[in-house]
XYZ file of C-alpha atoms in Angstrom:
736
model
C 0.000 0.000 0.000
C 2.861 2.411 0.805
C 4.447 1.798 -2.599
C 1.113 2.410 -4.328
C 0.526 5.586 -2.305
C 4.021 6.765 -3.175
C 3.476 6.197 -6.897
C 0.136 8.003 -6.693
C 1.701 11.015 -4.954
C 4.556 11.174 -7.493
C 2.065 11.106 -10.363
C -0.186 13.681 -8.673
C 2.566 16.220 -7.952
C 4.047 15.656 -11.413
C 0.685 16.522 -12.969
C 0.239 19.506 -10.634
C 3.690 20.845 -11.511
C 2.996 20.396 -15.227
C -0.293 22.289 -14.929
C 1.380 25.149 -13.055
C 4.232 25.507 -15.550
C 2.196 24.964 -18.695
C -0.652 27.238 -17.528
C 1.379 30.419 -17.376
C -0.059 31.810 -20.646
C -3.758 30.962 -20.843
C -6.801 32.917 -22.160
C -9.599 34.287 -20.028
C -12.701 32.128 -19.572
C -14.978 34.694 -21.272
C -13.046 35.041 -24.548
C -14.997 35.128 -27.829
C -14.557 31.830 -29.717
C -16.551 32.519 -32.917
C -16.680 35.300 -35.496
C -19.103 34.570 -38.297
C -18.363 31.009 -39.379
C -14.679 31.119 -38.320
C -13.601 29.472 -35.038
C -11.107 31.489 -32.943
C -8.756 29.350 -30.879
C -5.803 30.229 -28.645
C -3.052 31.420 -29.215
C -5.199 33.710 -31.436
C -7.879 35.760 -29.744
C -9.903 38.956 -29.615
C -9.013 41.596 -26.968
C -6.311 41.604 -24.276
C -6.059 38.455 -22.197
C -7.483 36.277 -24.982
C -4.428 35.952 -27.231
C -0.835 34.900 -26.594
C 0.846 37.877 -24.851
C 3.933 39.542 -26.209
C 3.041 39.127 -29.915
C 0.238 41.284 -31.355
C 0.244 39.090 -34.481
C -2.218 36.889 -32.576
C -4.532 39.860 -31.836
C -7.598 39.710 -34.119
C -10.803 41.751 -34.338
C -14.371 40.842 -35.295
C -16.422 43.357 -37.273
C -19.755 42.654 -38.946
C -19.291 38.879 -38.559
C -15.866 39.055 -40.260
C -12.657 38.013 -38.505
C -9.904 40.528 -39.287
C -6.118 40.656 -38.997
C -5.607 44.411 -39.191
C -8.158 44.946 -41.968
C -7.375 41.691 -43.806
C -10.126 39.072 -43.563
C -9.180 35.744 -41.916
C -10.997 32.622 -43.149
C -9.269 29.794 -41.282
C -6.769 29.179 -38.453
C -4.863 25.899 -38.165
C -3.070 24.592 -35.061
C -0.299 23.360 -37.370
C 1.050 26.910 -37.803
C -0.994 28.197 -40.763
C -3.613 30.935 -41.140
C -5.616 31.687 -44.306
C -6.538 35.219 -45.286
C -8.283 36.937 -48.208
C -5.731 39.140 -50.030
C -6.782 41.940 -52.388
C -5.815 41.951 -56.093
C -3.465 44.600 -57.544
C -4.612 45.890 -60.946
C -4.218 48.569 -63.601
C -6.892 49.395 -66.202
C -6.655 51.242 -69.553
C -9.028 52.677 -72.120
C -7.113 52.492 -75.412
C -3.935 54.414 -74.538
C -5.300 56.118 -71.425
C -4.789 54.835 -67.866
C -8.156 54.793 -66.060
C -7.767 53.081 -62.710
C -5.393 50.947 -60.630
C -4.227 49.867 -57.217
C -1.009 48.487 -55.822
C -0.665 47.119 -52.298
C 2.057 47.492 -49.717
C 1.254 44.875 -47.055
C 2.794 44.335 -43.625
C 2.009 41.147 -41.709
C 3.413 42.031 -38.254
C 5.216 38.842 -37.126
C 3.389 36.495 -39.530
C 5.168 35.413 -42.733
C 4.259 34.275 -46.242
C 4.085 30.528 -46.826
C 5.705 28.837 -49.821
C 2.285 27.254 -50.473
C 1.336 30.369 -52.461
C 1.893 31.384 -56.093
C 2.316 34.867 -57.561
C 0.119 35.165 -60.672
C -0.315 37.820 -63.360
C -3.365 37.828 -65.685
C -3.477 39.938 -68.869
C -2.001 40.307 -72.341
C 1.311 42.127 -72.838
C 1.630 42.822 -69.130
C 4.197 42.317 -66.452
C 3.731 41.992 -62.687
C 6.227 41.885 -59.868
C 6.342 41.400 -56.140
C 8.931 42.850 -53.731
C 9.319 40.783 -50.555
C 11.042 42.415 -47.582
C 12.449 40.835 -44.441
C 16.125 40.191 -43.665
C 16.880 41.194 -47.264
C 14.862 42.471 -50.220
C 13.711 39.924 -52.777
C 11.935 40.648 -56.064
C 10.124 38.241 -58.354
C 7.632 38.518 -61.218
C 6.586 37.243 -64.636
C 5.539 38.337 -68.175
C 2.345 37.465 -70.013
C 2.164 37.936 -73.792
C -0.664 37.656 -76.337
C -2.234 39.631 -79.226
C -5.553 37.796 -79.157
C -7.474 35.754 -76.595
C -5.633 32.448 -75.952
C -7.573 29.185 -76.101
C -9.476 28.304 -72.891
C -7.195 25.398 -71.961
C -6.801 26.272 -68.273
C -3.029 26.725 -68.572
C -1.202 29.600 -66.893
C 2.067 29.330 -68.764
C 2.792 32.778 -70.158
C 0.008 33.326 -72.692
C -2.600 35.542 -71.021
C -1.479 34.279 -67.632
C 1.895 33.681 -65.976
C 2.943 32.503 -62.533
C 5.998 32.081 -60.320
C 6.840 30.703 -56.898
C 6.822 32.834 -53.746
C 9.658 32.926 -51.181
C 8.604 31.935 -47.685
C 9.453 33.915 -44.574
C 8.592 37.447 -45.736
C 6.366 39.631 -43.549
C 6.261 42.715 -45.794
C 5.578 42.665 -49.523
C 4.451 44.899 -52.407
C 2.477 43.691 -55.474
C 2.033 45.623 -58.747
C 0.852 45.056 -62.324
C 1.578 47.207 -65.442
C 1.371 46.862 -69.198
C 4.538 47.415 -71.191
C 3.138 48.593 -74.540
C 0.454 51.003 -75.695
C -1.453 48.770 -78.076
C -5.169 49.372 -78.020
C -6.001 46.245 -80.020
C -6.375 44.137 -76.867
C -8.437 46.602 -74.842
C -11.788 45.224 -75.999
C -11.095 41.784 -74.505
C -8.468 42.678 -71.875
C -9.037 46.169 -70.393
C -7.322 45.469 -67.077
C -4.180 43.668 -65.921
C -4.036 41.826 -62.595
C -1.377 40.675 -60.136
C -2.139 38.683 -57.000
C -0.956 36.107 -54.483
C -3.060 32.939 -54.218
C -2.851 29.592 -52.443
C -1.634 26.732 -54.625
C -4.420 24.920 -56.445
C -7.182 27.443 -55.742
C -6.993 29.442 -59.016
C -7.576 27.924 -62.472
C -7.114 30.279 -65.408
C -9.980 30.646 -67.893
C -9.051 33.082 -70.680
C -12.623 33.762 -71.806
C -13.661 34.938 -68.319
C -10.500 36.106 -66.565
C -9.034 38.448 -69.238
C -12.149 40.631 -69.203
C -12.662 41.244 -65.461
C -11.116 38.319 -63.535
C -14.676 37.056 -62.966
C -15.194 40.064 -60.646
C -13.094 38.361 -57.963
C -11.487 41.029 -55.770
C -9.632 38.828 -53.261
C -7.949 35.422 -53.228
C -7.000 33.008 -50.419
C -3.398 33.309 -49.222
C -1.583 31.085 -46.691
C 0.525 32.659 -43.902
C 2.827 30.879 -41.451
C 2.927 31.496 -37.690
C 4.741 30.041 -34.688
C 5.290 30.719 -30.998
C 8.236 32.956 -30.103
C 11.679 32.740 -31.667
C 13.147 29.855 -29.640
C 13.405 26.187 -30.529
C 11.660 23.583 -28.378
C 14.969 22.756 -26.704
C 15.597 26.417 -25.885
C 12.053 27.002 -24.610
C 12.134 23.851 -22.453
C 9.514 23.815 -19.713
C 8.542 27.418 -20.543
C 6.824 26.361 -23.783
C 3.058 26.854 -23.752
C 2.312 23.346 -25.055
C -0.308 21.757 -22.779
C -0.698 18.286 -21.255
C -0.751 15.361 -23.737
C 0.868 17.523 -26.398
C 4.376 17.760 -27.881
C 6.533 20.662 -29.012
C 7.902 20.715 -32.588
C 10.320 23.196 -34.132
C 8.687 25.197 -36.933
C 9.893 24.067 -40.378
C 8.910 27.319 -42.085
C 10.261 29.970 -39.700
C 11.812 30.474 -36.250
C 9.916 29.452 -33.117
C 7.895 26.319 -32.403
C 4.389 24.889 -32.724
C 2.455 22.455 -30.508
C 0.726 19.221 -31.555
C -1.510 16.800 -29.668
C 0.041 13.387 -29.029
C -1.214 10.414 -31.045
C -4.567 9.295 -29.681
C -5.533 12.823 -28.542
C -7.323 15.737 -30.184
C -8.049 19.393 -29.387
C -6.106 22.630 -28.881
C -2.516 21.776 -27.845
C -1.853 25.392 -26.732
C -4.278 25.131 -23.787
C -3.262 23.485 -20.504
C -5.863 20.692 -20.844
C -6.612 21.255 -24.529
C -5.658 17.767 -25.819
C -8.374 15.240 -24.925
C -8.337 11.471 -25.319
C -9.908 10.070 -28.513
C -12.346 7.244 -27.783
C -11.255 4.922 -30.614
C -13.894 2.392 -29.570
C -16.786 4.817 -30.099
C -19.094 3.283 -32.702
C -19.447 6.589 -34.561
C -15.665 7.084 -34.798
C -14.419 3.452 -34.968
C -10.713 4.151 -35.190
C -9.759 0.620 -34.110
C -9.130 -2.639 -35.965
C -10.730 -5.047 -33.507
C -12.996 -7.644 -35.166
C -16.623 -8.333 -34.280
C -15.565 -11.359 -32.218
C -13.502 -9.415 -29.712
C -14.076 -6.353 -27.551
C -12.448 -2.935 -28.016
C -11.352 -1.258 -24.781
C -10.395 2.421 -24.867
C -7.195 3.522 -23.080
C -5.656 6.958 -22.582
C -4.128 7.751 -25.975
C -4.974 4.394 -27.537
C -6.995 1.159 -27.309
C -6.586 -2.601 -27.146
C -8.662 -5.557 -28.296
C -9.829 -8.068 -25.689
C -10.974 -11.648 -26.325
C -13.493 -13.583 -24.202
C -12.275 -16.138 -21.634
C -10.651 -19.194 -23.260
C -9.583 -17.308 -26.401
C -6.475 -15.388 -27.419
C -5.753 -12.642 -29.930
C -3.850 -13.668 -33.052
C -1.814 -11.560 -35.499
C -4.908 -10.667 -37.541
C -6.614 -9.200 -34.431
C -9.059 -12.163 -34.391
C -9.885 -14.328 -31.370
C -8.819 -17.986 -31.491
C -9.760 -20.784 -29.080
C -6.932 -21.698 -26.675
C -5.433 -25.210 -26.901
C -7.221 -27.442 -24.316
C -4.882 -29.724 -22.329
C -6.050 -33.225 -21.265
C -5.947 -32.298 -17.581
C -8.124 -29.195 -18.059
C -10.555 -30.031 -15.202
C -7.659 -30.281 -12.695
C -6.137 -27.072 -14.050
C -9.428 -25.274 -13.699
C -9.831 -26.624 -10.150
C -6.444 -25.295 -9.057
C -7.156 -22.030 -10.842
C -10.418 -21.686 -8.916
C -8.660 -22.316 -5.583
C -5.900 -19.804 -6.342
C -8.382 -17.234 -7.601
C -10.618 -17.634 -4.519
C -7.636 -17.353 -2.155
C -6.374 -14.248 -3.947
C -9.789 -12.597 -3.874
C -10.193 -13.376 -0.156
C -6.761 -11.936 0.646
C -7.518 -8.792 -1.363
C -10.859 -8.344 0.450
C -9.116 -8.589 3.842
C -6.370 -6.223 2.693
C -8.990 -3.776 1.410
C -10.863 -3.913 4.707
C -7.728 -3.230 6.737
C -6.821 -0.382 4.361
C -10.277 1.180 4.770
C -10.016 0.993 8.576
C -6.550 2.571 8.563
C -7.709 5.263 6.150
C -10.702 6.031 8.365
C -8.474 6.301 11.453
C -6.058 8.494 9.545
C -8.930 10.720 8.390
C -10.279 11.066 11.941
C -6.810 11.917 13.241
C -6.329 14.472 10.457
C -9.755 16.019 11.132
C -8.979 16.284 14.859
C -5.584 17.862 14.113
C -7.171 20.410 11.755
C -9.725 21.331 14.457
C -6.886 21.684 16.967
C -4.972 24.002 14.616
C -8.183 25.966 13.964
C -8.600 26.689 17.687
C -4.855 27.222 18.176
C -4.777 29.782 15.345
C -7.624 31.773 16.848
C -10.540 30.447 14.805
C -12.904 30.785 17.754
C -11.572 34.270 18.512
C -12.036 35.316 14.895
C -15.592 33.970 14.750
C -16.480 35.746 17.992
C -14.947 39.084 16.954
C -16.451 39.055 13.473
C -19.890 38.386 14.934
C -19.514 41.367 17.276
C -17.739 43.823 14.980
C -20.778 45.074 13.129
C -21.615 44.539 9.452
C -18.691 43.309 7.318
C -17.924 44.717 3.877
C -15.840 41.744 2.733
C -16.741 38.081 2.223
C -13.973 36.114 3.942
C -13.377 32.775 2.198
C -11.992 29.848 4.186
C -9.277 27.985 2.233
C -8.173 24.410 2.887
C -4.662 23.266 3.771
C -4.531 21.119 0.639
C -5.516 24.094 -1.526
C -2.768 26.252 -0.030
C -0.114 23.586 -0.655
C -1.156 23.261 -4.295
C -1.259 27.039 -4.740
C 2.321 27.487 -3.443
C 3.745 24.269 -4.959
C 4.375 22.937 -1.457
C 5.630 26.320 -0.181
C 8.501 26.182 -2.645
C 11.285 28.698 -1.976
C 11.041 29.974 -5.555
C 7.516 31.205 -4.709
C 8.668 33.473 -1.841
C 7.851 37.121 -2.558
C 9.229 38.535 0.674
C 9.855 37.988 4.389
C 9.233 40.369 7.265
C 8.291 40.769 10.888
C 4.890 39.132 10.427
C 6.051 36.097 8.430
C 6.668 35.011 4.839
C 4.663 35.970 1.735
C 4.350 33.434 -1.115
C 3.079 33.741 -4.670
C 0.104 31.402 -5.071
C -1.838 30.147 -8.102
C -5.436 29.092 -7.375
C -7.292 26.392 -9.388
C -8.928 29.086 -11.573
C -5.388 30.278 -12.540
C -5.802 33.511 -10.580
C -2.600 34.698 -8.875
C -2.696 35.639 -5.165
C -0.294 36.536 -2.364
C -0.318 34.128 0.615
C 1.070 35.353 3.964
C 2.293 32.639 6.352
C 3.079 33.407 10.004
C 6.362 32.314 11.545
C 6.249 28.861 13.171
C 6.455 28.985 16.941
C 5.607 32.704 17.232
C 2.300 32.789 19.100
C 2.291 36.605 19.104
C 1.689 36.555 15.349
C -1.667 34.753 15.772
C -3.232 37.809 17.453
C -1.903 40.064 14.652
C -3.229 37.745 11.936
C -6.680 37.570 13.522
C -6.608 41.354 13.970
C -5.719 41.803 10.270
C -8.702 39.662 9.197
C -10.944 41.603 11.569
C -9.745 44.999 10.305
C -9.835 44.147 6.596
C -13.352 42.733 6.947
C -14.444 46.342 7.645
C -12.670 47.837 4.611
C -13.728 47.967 0.977
C -11.474 50.540 -0.691
C -9.784 50.661 -4.106
C -6.400 51.588 -2.579
C -6.388 48.899 0.113
C -5.019 45.445 -0.696
C -8.028 43.129 -0.929
C -8.250 40.176 1.451
C -9.741 37.070 -0.198
C -9.729 34.805 2.830
C -7.678 32.774 5.284
C -6.686 29.225 6.230
C -6.633 28.372 9.929
C -6.449 24.565 9.788
C -2.660 24.581 9.287
C 0.100 24.688 11.912
C 0.309 28.461 11.440
C -2.439 30.716 10.031
C -2.405 31.828 6.381
C -3.931 34.952 4.813
C -4.781 35.138 1.081
C -4.597 38.582 -0.617
C -4.830 39.938 -4.123
C -1.447 39.773 -5.880
C 0.191 43.162 -6.510
C 2.774 42.816 -9.262
C 5.071 45.818 -8.939
C 6.648 45.541 -5.497
C 6.573 48.122 -2.704
C 7.148 51.874 -2.692
C 10.278 51.153 -0.617
C 11.598 48.903 -3.426
C 11.091 51.659 -6.007
C 12.731 54.342 -3.872
C 15.620 52.346 -2.364
C 15.630 48.749 -3.610
C 17.733 47.085 -6.299
C 14.815 45.270 -7.975
C 13.528 48.446 -9.612
C 15.336 51.468 -11.002
C 14.618 54.617 -9.003
C 12.698 56.246 -11.839
C 9.550 57.457 -10.096
C 8.742 60.867 -11.559
C 7.380 63.698 -9.466
C 3.933 63.118 -10.974
C 4.089 59.465 -9.848
C 5.196 60.425 -6.339
C 2.517 63.100 -5.945
C -0.230 60.745 -7.150
C 0.957 57.971 -4.807
C 0.954 60.425 -1.901
C -2.607 61.516 -2.770
C -3.839 57.903 -2.981
C -2.276 56.925 0.361
C -3.559 60.078 2.055
C -7.067 59.470 0.728
C -6.967 55.875 1.955
C -5.882 56.841 5.465
C -8.526 59.579 5.541
C -11.137 56.990 4.594
C -9.942 54.641 7.364
C -10.048 57.430 9.950
C -13.254 59.186 8.949
C -15.445 57.099 6.643
C -15.002 53.416 7.552
C -17.915 51.809 9.415
C -15.607 51.618 12.441
C -12.666 54.091 12.492
C -9.338 52.317 11.908
C -5.822 53.435 12.887
C -3.234 51.656 10.726
C -0.331 52.064 13.217
C 2.387 50.970 10.777
C 2.305 53.408 7.821
C 5.613 53.156 5.937
C 6.874 52.814 2.358
C 7.400 49.047 2.794
C 3.646 48.667 3.481
C 2.589 50.585 0.342
C 2.380 48.258 -2.676
C 2.305 49.406 -6.320
C 0.447 47.617 -9.126
C 1.367 47.575 -12.815
C -0.055 51.121 -13.222
C 1.879 52.350 -10.131
C -1.417 52.676 -8.249
C -0.863 52.616 -4.482
C -2.289 49.789 -2.370
C -2.009 50.108 1.427
C -1.193 46.746 3.038
C -0.204 45.010 6.317
C -3.002 45.742 8.795
C -1.688 43.344 11.468
C -0.853 46.199 13.827
C -4.036 48.212 13.087
C -6.677 48.981 15.669
C -10.436 49.572 15.463
C -11.369 52.690 17.462
C -14.858 52.749 19.066
C -17.039 55.510 17.663
C -17.339 57.174 21.082
C -13.556 57.400 21.639
C -10.920 59.582 20.022
C -7.876 57.740 21.407
C -7.019 54.353 22.834
C -4.356 53.180 25.267
C -2.386 50.328 23.694
C 1.005 48.662 23.824
C 3.294 50.729 21.569
C 3.725 49.159 18.130
C 5.135 50.396 14.835
C 8.391 50.806 12.913
C 11.307 52.907 14.099
C 11.782 55.971 11.941
C 8.024 56.249 11.268
C 6.784 55.951 14.877
C 5.009 58.959 16.373
C 7.186 60.220 19.308
C 4.104 61.308 21.274
C 2.539 57.840 20.891
C 5.900 56.274 21.828
C 6.092 58.298 25.058
C 2.432 58.093 26.156
C 1.082 54.870 24.667
C -2.098 56.773 23.703
C -3.117 55.949 20.129
C -5.155 58.256 17.882
C -5.388 59.134 14.195
C -2.620 61.766 14.563
C -0.135 58.858 14.942
C -0.883 57.827 11.343
C -0.586 61.485 10.292
C 2.964 61.601 11.700
C 3.954 58.354 9.909
C 2.462 59.635 6.667
C 4.513 62.848 7.029
C 7.682 60.718 7.196
C 6.531 58.883 4.034
C 6.108 62.271 2.318
C 9.655 63.221 3.349
C 10.892 59.900 1.947
C 9.107 60.583 -1.352
C 10.631 64.065 -1.508
C 14.178 63.230 -0.439
C 14.621 59.677 -1.679
C 16.348 58.882 1.651
C 15.476 55.940 3.915
C 13.450 56.788 7.004
C 14.826 53.696 8.767
C 18.239 55.358 9.068
C 16.743 56.950 12.237
C 18.066 54.992 15.204
C 15.383 55.819 17.795
C 12.034 57.624 17.774
C 13.575 60.496 19.728
C 16.418 60.915 17.249
C 13.999 60.989 14.333
C 12.744 64.225 15.850
C 16.026 65.865 14.904
C 15.859 64.653 11.273
C 12.243 65.764 11.020
C 13.163 69.116 12.551
C 15.981 69.497 10.019
C 13.536 68.819 7.188
C 11.071 71.337 8.628
C 13.747 74.019 9.012
C 15.038 73.386 5.471
C 11.489 73.854 4.214
C 10.991 77.034 6.211
C 14.377 78.546 5.240
C 14.058 77.700 1.524
C 16.913 75.164 1.612
C 14.952 72.326 0.056
C 17.621 71.772 -2.603
C 19.816 70.286 0.163
C 17.438 67.367 0.831
C 15.098 66.968 -2.163
C 15.854 64.092 -4.560
C 17.654 65.739 -7.489
C 15.951 63.640 -10.155
C 12.464 64.978 -9.345
C 13.065 68.684 -8.760
C 12.881 71.157 -11.634
C 11.636 74.703 -12.198
C 8.171 73.529 -13.248
C 7.387 71.602 -10.079
C 9.355 73.613 -7.493
C 6.204 75.234 -6.098
C 4.445 71.854 -5.783
C 7.446 70.344 -3.983
C 7.550 73.301 -1.589
C 3.841 72.855 -0.806
C 4.229 69.103 -0.206
C 7.293 69.734 1.976
C 5.239 72.220 4.014
C 2.473 69.592 4.445
C 5.078 66.993 5.502
C 6.484 69.386 8.094
C 2.988 70.075 9.501
C 2.244 66.328 9.696
C 5.413 65.659 11.731
C 4.966 68.324 14.382
C 5.956 67.022 17.806
C 2.555 67.579 19.429
C -0.310 65.607 17.916
C -2.827 68.404 18.488
C -0.744 70.688 16.219
C -0.900 68.261 13.297
C -3.719 68.412 10.718
C -6.224 65.604 10.406
C -5.660 63.065 7.640
C -8.814 64.267 5.932
C -7.374 67.782 5.694
C -4.019 66.475 4.397
C -5.742 64.477 1.650
C -7.821 67.479 0.613
C -4.746 69.764 0.446
C -2.756 67.306 -1.685
C -5.688 66.698 -4.051
C -6.298 70.436 -4.404
C -2.618 70.900 -5.255
C -2.815 68.309 -8.021
C -6.068 69.674 -9.456
C -4.624 73.183 -9.510
C -1.462 72.197 -11.375
C -2.838 69.547 -13.738
C -2.209 70.330 -17.377
C -3.991 68.777 -20.318
C -1.985 67.779 -23.316
C -3.091 66.562 -26.687
C -0.778 65.112 -29.261
C -1.956 63.513 -32.445
C 0.410 61.633 -34.661
C -0.525 60.461 -38.120
C 2.428 58.429 -39.444
C 1.633 57.605 -43.011
C 3.712 56.198 -45.847
C 2.069 56.367 -49.293
C 3.490 55.437 -52.612
C 1.442 56.696 -55.570
C 1.140 55.305 -59.047
C 0.742 57.667 -61.989
C -3.008 58.177 -62.090
C -3.554 55.426 -59.496
C -2.970 54.843 -55.790
C -1.183 52.528 -53.387
C -2.817 51.351 -50.178
C -0.216 50.601 -47.498
C 0.371 50.212 -43.773
C -0.708 47.494 -41.321
C -2.609 45.034 -43.476
C -4.067 47.134 -46.296
C -4.975 50.395 -44.608
C -3.956 53.723 -46.040
C -2.826 55.306 -42.749
C -2.428 54.709 -39.037
C -3.453 57.121 -36.312
C -1.959 57.404 -32.854
C -3.188 59.595 -30.042
C -2.532 60.450 -26.419
C -5.686 60.592 -24.352
C -6.375 63.593 -22.155
C -5.065 63.032 -18.672
C -8.140 62.474 -16.542
C -8.258 64.525 -13.371
C -9.798 62.255 -10.760
C -11.534 64.128 -7.955
C -10.755 62.213 -4.789
C -13.792 61.303 -2.692
C -12.374 60.457 0.699
C -15.847 59.992 2.162
C -16.486 56.772 0.234
C -14.416 53.670 -0.195
C -14.840 52.196 -3.657
């Protein structure tokens, strides 16, 4: 049993690891899968999150039931690395000796390339057509078509009324043109226009009686393009390839990169984690097996096998033959019956013992989970939540097994950071959503109270600039908290860390300050129960991909009863940010957060670490120096040089003044957080400038009397714009 359990666990964790690695690039669940009669399958998709990231060649649009690549219509997508489009025809038309109309196309295919399954064809008498293909080097090809009268309708495209040539593969930018090379008017009555176009092999058959006049009014022809994933080979991509389970990676034979294919016996989309499904070869409607009517087909994962009835065996022709019957068959059958009965009896006993042991193990595990639940403050949490008033957040209870899967067994490579309240891991939930999982330190019972307090506090908060709590797990040895995952590190990392370059502009810093101030004002004045954070610092301010601030780490926070303005507590916080008055008296009120926020403002302005302060009393001297520098117009001595310029000097002076007011020694002399947030927001609104910039990059190449359509796909121009910067009016009275 232990060997079997071991094999099962190895297989289970192997599958789990494969799903985690292979599922790193997957589409959203709500992606559009149809446009007209064309099926859209990953890695192609419509809108962000639905196509393979990092390559906009897979980004399609759907307009009026037509699937478009740029403005080129897509008719089919193949998992084998091909996509079919409808490509417009280049032409030039004449009336006797006068040019009347024409079009030549300059086409760019992003990262897709032409396939060698296409032909370049010219239709017309006394005409020439050419194609210029551009990639690593320029390549030109073309052909001549000659005739003085309509050729016989023999279907041949061999130079009389129609000519063709092969197309080089690998080009992602090409130009097609057609022109006549004499001025004879004798052919105009049966051949007024000359055509040049790309077309998939075997899909165009020349008919002189119909095609020389108007090409049967066909404006577009099917063209095959090649695509692949990335620019690495399968060996180079390794485990980072996006090929799913039951699929294999193959190097592209037409270009760089690789493609994915389902293994034999499977079908579906190999680019999805579980896209390749088993084929039931034994299904009567499919019947992909060679078992005869005398034996039974049994489906297996990725295959099948034929099974004969008892007493028969399978021969080389997949037919069942009767086994040779020995003379002592009755004795053989008797011994077989005894052995079979003994084996079955032993297995029944073994199964019974296994069930009893499993039941005992389950009871022991259930009891241990209940013990951990109580030990981690589950009862305390339930009691406090029931008495804390209405909650704004639905707290989900996660299982121990779910947390292990999400963190890959708490693998060290998943650690995002470690601090005073424990370790934070990157977790991936079954729905592929990414979360941050905080785990308390083992053996530190003081952390349990802080974890329960954090759940209690966050259950009262629903604010866009507060890290969202999804739930907790209390049935483990130490409690776990599950938060939304913020991708861009902390404000401390951006100001002082090595993970990010210190490139925060003044606009970024001012906006972050406004968002944090508004959040603290909401906690103090607008939450259902007033909340004092108690540990405001740059390391507890997270930044998302848009550099939007998210206040985190509420383990030290306190709920203040509505009828009290301050609360006596044990002093808690971080040196350098800790309010000296709170440190000396132990009396907590909202002005303690105001002081800490003032230090954060100084850190944003100066770029210096607040933690260089050795003791709360000594920080007074640094704060006083900052205040005096502000008052005596010596800000240039302490302000970060990369953010100060003539345009924002006044704003920096105003923010420095606010920082100095926030860090006054006496709490009663400091402004309220609500007033600080309003001042900062008013400063931004007053100095916000609107900028418009329109760019219209356009490259046109004109024919004499005609026109060339060029750009992405077949458009004539591309337009770029910068949107007006929206001025968000901060509402500190409401959360979200």
